[in-house]
PDB file of C-alpha atoms in Angstrom:
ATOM      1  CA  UNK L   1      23.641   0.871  11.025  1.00 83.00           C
ATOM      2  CA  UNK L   2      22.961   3.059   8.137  1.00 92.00           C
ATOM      3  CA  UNK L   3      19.698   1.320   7.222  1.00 91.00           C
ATOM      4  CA  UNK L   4      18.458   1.660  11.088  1.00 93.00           C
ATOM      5  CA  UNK L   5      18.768   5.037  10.850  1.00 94.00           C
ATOM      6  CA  UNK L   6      17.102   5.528   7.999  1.00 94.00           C
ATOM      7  CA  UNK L   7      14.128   3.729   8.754  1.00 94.00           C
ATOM      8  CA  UNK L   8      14.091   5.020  12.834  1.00 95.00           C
ATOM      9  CA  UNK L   9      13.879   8.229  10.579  1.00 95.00           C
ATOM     10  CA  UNK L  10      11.393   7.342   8.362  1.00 94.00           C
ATOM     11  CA  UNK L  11       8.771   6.349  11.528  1.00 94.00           C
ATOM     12  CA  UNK L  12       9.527   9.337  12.912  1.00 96.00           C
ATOM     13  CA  UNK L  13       7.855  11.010   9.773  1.00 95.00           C
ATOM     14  CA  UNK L  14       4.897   8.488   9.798  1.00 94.00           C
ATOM     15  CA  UNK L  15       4.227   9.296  13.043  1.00 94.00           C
ATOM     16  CA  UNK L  16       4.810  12.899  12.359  1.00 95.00           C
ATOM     17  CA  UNK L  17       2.489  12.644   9.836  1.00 95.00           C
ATOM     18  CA  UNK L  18      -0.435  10.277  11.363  1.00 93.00           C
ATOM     19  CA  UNK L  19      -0.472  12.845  14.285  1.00 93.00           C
ATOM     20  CA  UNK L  20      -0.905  15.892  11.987  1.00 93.00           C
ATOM     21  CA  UNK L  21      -3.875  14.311  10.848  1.00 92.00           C
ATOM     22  CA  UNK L  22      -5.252  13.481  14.391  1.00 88.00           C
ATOM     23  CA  UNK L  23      -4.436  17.088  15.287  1.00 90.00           C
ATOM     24  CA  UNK L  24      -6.919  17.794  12.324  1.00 92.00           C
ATOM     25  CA  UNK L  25      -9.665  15.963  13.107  1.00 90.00           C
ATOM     26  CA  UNK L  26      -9.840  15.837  16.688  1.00 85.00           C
ATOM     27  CA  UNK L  27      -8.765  19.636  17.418  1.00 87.00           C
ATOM     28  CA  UNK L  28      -5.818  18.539  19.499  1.00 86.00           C
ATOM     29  CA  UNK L  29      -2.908  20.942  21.083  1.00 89.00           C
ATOM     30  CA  UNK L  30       0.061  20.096  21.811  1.00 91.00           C
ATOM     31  CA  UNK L  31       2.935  21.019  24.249  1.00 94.00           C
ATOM     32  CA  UNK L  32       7.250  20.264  23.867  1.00 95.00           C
ATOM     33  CA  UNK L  33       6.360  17.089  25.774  1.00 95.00           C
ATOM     34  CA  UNK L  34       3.860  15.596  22.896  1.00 95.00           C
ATOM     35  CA  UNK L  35       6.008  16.552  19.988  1.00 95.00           C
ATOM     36  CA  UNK L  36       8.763  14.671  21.622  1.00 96.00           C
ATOM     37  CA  UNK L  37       6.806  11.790  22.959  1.00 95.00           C
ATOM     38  CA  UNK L  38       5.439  11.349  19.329  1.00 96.00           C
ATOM     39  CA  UNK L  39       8.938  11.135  17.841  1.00 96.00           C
ATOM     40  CA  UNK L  40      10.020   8.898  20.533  1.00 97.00           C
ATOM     41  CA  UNK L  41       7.694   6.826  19.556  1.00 96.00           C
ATOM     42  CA  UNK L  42       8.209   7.141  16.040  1.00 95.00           C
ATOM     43  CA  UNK L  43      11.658   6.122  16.652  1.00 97.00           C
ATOM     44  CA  UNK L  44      10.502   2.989  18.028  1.00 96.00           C
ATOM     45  CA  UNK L  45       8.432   2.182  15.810  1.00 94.00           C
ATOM     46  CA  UNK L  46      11.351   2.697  12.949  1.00 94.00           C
ATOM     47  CA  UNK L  47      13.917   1.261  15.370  1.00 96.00           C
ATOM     48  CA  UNK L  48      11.880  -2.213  15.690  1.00 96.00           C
ATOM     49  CA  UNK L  49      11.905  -3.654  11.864  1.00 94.00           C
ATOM     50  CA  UNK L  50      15.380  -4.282  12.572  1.00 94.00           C
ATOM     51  CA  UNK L  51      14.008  -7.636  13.401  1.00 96.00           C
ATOM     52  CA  UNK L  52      12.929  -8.413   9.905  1.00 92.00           C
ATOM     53  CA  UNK L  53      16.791  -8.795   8.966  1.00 93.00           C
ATOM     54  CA  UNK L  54      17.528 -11.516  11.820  1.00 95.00           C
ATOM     55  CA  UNK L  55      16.807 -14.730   8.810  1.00 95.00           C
ATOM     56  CA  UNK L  56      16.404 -17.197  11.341  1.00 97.00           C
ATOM     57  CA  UNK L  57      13.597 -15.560  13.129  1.00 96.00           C
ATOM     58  CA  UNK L  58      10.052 -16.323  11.000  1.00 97.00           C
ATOM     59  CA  UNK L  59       8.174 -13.990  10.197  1.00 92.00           C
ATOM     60  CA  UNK L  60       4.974 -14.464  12.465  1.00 94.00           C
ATOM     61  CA  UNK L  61       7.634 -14.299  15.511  1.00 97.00           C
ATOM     62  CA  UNK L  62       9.160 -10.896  13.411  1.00 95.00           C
ATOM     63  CA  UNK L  63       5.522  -9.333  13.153  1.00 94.00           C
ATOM     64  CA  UNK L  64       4.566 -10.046  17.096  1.00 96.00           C
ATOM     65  CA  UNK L  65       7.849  -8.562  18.231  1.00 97.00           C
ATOM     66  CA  UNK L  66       7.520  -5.838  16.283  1.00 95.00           C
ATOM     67  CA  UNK L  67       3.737  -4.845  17.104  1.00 96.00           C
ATOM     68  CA  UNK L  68       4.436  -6.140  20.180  1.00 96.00           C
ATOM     69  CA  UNK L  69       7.039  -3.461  20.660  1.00 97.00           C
ATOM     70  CA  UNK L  70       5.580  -0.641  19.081  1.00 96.00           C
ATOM     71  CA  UNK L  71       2.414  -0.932  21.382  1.00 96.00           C
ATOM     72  CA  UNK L  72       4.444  -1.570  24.416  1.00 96.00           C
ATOM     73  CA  UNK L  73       6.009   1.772  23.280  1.00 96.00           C
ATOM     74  CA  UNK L  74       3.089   3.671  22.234  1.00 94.00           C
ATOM     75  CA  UNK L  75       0.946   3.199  25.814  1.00 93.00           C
ATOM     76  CA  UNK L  76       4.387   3.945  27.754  1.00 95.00           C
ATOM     77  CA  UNK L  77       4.595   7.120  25.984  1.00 95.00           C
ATOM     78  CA  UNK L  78       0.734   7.791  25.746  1.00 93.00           C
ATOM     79  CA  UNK L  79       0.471   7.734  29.832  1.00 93.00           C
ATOM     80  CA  UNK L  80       3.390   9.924  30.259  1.00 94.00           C
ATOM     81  CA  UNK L  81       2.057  12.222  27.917  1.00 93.00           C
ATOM     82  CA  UNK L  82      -2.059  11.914  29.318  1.00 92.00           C
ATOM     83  CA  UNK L  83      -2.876  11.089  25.550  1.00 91.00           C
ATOM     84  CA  UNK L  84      -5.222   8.139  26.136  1.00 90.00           C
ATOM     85  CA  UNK L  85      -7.573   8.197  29.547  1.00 91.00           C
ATOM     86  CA  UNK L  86      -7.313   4.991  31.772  1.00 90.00           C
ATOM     87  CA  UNK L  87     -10.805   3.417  31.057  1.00 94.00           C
ATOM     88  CA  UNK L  88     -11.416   0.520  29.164  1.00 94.00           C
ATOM     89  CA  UNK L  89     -13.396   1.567  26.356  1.00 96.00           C
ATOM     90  CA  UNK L  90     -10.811   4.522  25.836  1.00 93.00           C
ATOM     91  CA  UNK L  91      -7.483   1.831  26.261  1.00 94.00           C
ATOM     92  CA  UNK L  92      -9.526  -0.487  23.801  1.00 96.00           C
ATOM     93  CA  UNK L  93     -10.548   2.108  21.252  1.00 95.00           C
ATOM     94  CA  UNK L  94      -6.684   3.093  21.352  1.00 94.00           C
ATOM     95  CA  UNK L  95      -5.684  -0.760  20.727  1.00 96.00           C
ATOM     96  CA  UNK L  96      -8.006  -1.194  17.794  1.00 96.00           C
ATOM     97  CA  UNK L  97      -6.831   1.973  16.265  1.00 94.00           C
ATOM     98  CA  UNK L  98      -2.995   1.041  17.103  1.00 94.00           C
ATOM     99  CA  UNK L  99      -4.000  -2.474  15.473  1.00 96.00           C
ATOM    100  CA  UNK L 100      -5.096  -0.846  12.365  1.00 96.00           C
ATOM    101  CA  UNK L 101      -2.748   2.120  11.880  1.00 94.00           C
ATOM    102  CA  UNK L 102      -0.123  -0.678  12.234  1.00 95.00           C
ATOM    103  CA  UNK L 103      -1.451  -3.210   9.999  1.00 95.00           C
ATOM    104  CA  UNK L 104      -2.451  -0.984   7.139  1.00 95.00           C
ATOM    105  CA  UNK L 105       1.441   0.673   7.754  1.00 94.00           C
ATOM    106  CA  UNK L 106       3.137  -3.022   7.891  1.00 92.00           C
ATOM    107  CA  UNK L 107       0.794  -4.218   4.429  1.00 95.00           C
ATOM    108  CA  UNK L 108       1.990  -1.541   2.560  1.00 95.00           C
ATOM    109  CA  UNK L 109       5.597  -1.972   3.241  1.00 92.00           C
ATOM    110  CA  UNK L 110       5.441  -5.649   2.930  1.00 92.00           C
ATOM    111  CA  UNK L 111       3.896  -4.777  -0.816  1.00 96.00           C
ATOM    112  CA  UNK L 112       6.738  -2.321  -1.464  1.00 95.00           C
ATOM    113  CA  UNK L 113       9.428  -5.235  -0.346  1.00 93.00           C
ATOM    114  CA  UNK L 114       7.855  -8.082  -2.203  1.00 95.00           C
ATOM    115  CA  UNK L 115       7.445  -5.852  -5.746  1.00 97.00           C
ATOM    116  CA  UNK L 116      11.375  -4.967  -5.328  1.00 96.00           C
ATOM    117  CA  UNK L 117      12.208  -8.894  -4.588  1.00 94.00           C
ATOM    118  CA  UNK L 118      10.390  -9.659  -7.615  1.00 95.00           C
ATOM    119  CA  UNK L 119      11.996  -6.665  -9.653  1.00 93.00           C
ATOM    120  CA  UNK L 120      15.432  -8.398  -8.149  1.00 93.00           C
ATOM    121  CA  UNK L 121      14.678 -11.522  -8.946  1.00 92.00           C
ATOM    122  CA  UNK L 122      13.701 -10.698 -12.973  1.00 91.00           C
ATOM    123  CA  UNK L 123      17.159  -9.128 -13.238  1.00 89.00           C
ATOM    124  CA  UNK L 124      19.107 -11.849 -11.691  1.00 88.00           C
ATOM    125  CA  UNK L 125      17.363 -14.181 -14.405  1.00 87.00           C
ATOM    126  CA  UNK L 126      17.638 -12.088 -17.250  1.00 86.00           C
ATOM    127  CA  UNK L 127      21.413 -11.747 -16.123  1.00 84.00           C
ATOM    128  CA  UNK L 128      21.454 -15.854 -15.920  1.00 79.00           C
ATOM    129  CA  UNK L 129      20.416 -16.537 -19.660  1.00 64.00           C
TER     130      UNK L 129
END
């Protein structure tokens, strides 16, 4: 529970964070509704790795629901809150972005999580000689 929280907490600040820099670039405002509809979706986004815990789940299965989730959650809250028009090239651009944000987001956590499993692992064989 306490590790759900914690990482529902921690996508709220990436999302937090990757929308302060949209703000920047594109000149965006926002109203009570956006702010909350970006940590909702933050939330989701944190909420969703929980899947990565479940061992007998593999891992492409782990990544789809994930990103499967997170982009299910991101256009719900995008139409409520107007943030992406309803034409193709608009939806698509929005998709591709989505696709990379979350890629480059899920690489660098996988790197974080495979340097402490090795860190693990030297200790539990230096601890073994």
């Amino acid at each position: 529970m306490k590790k759900i929280l914690k990482t529902t907490l921690m996508g709220i600040g990436i999302s937090s964070s990757i929308m302060l820099m949209f703000i920047v670039i594109y000149d965006i405002h926002m109203g009570f509704q956006d702010v909350f509809g970006v940590y909702l979706f933050g939330a989701i986004c944190g909420f969703l790795p929980f899947v990565y815990d479940i061992e007998r789940i593999p891992l492409p299965v782990k990544l789809l629901i994930h990103f499967g989730g997170s982009i299910f959650g991101f256009f719900i809250i995008s139409s409520i809150n107007h943030w992406v028009p309803f034409k193709s090239e608009a939806l698509i651009g929005a998709l591709v972005i989505f696709t990379l944000i979350f890629l480059i987001i899920w690489v660098i956590f996988f790197i974080i999580v495979m340097q402490q499993s090795k860190k693990i692992n030297t200790k539990l064989k230096s601890t073994q000689k």
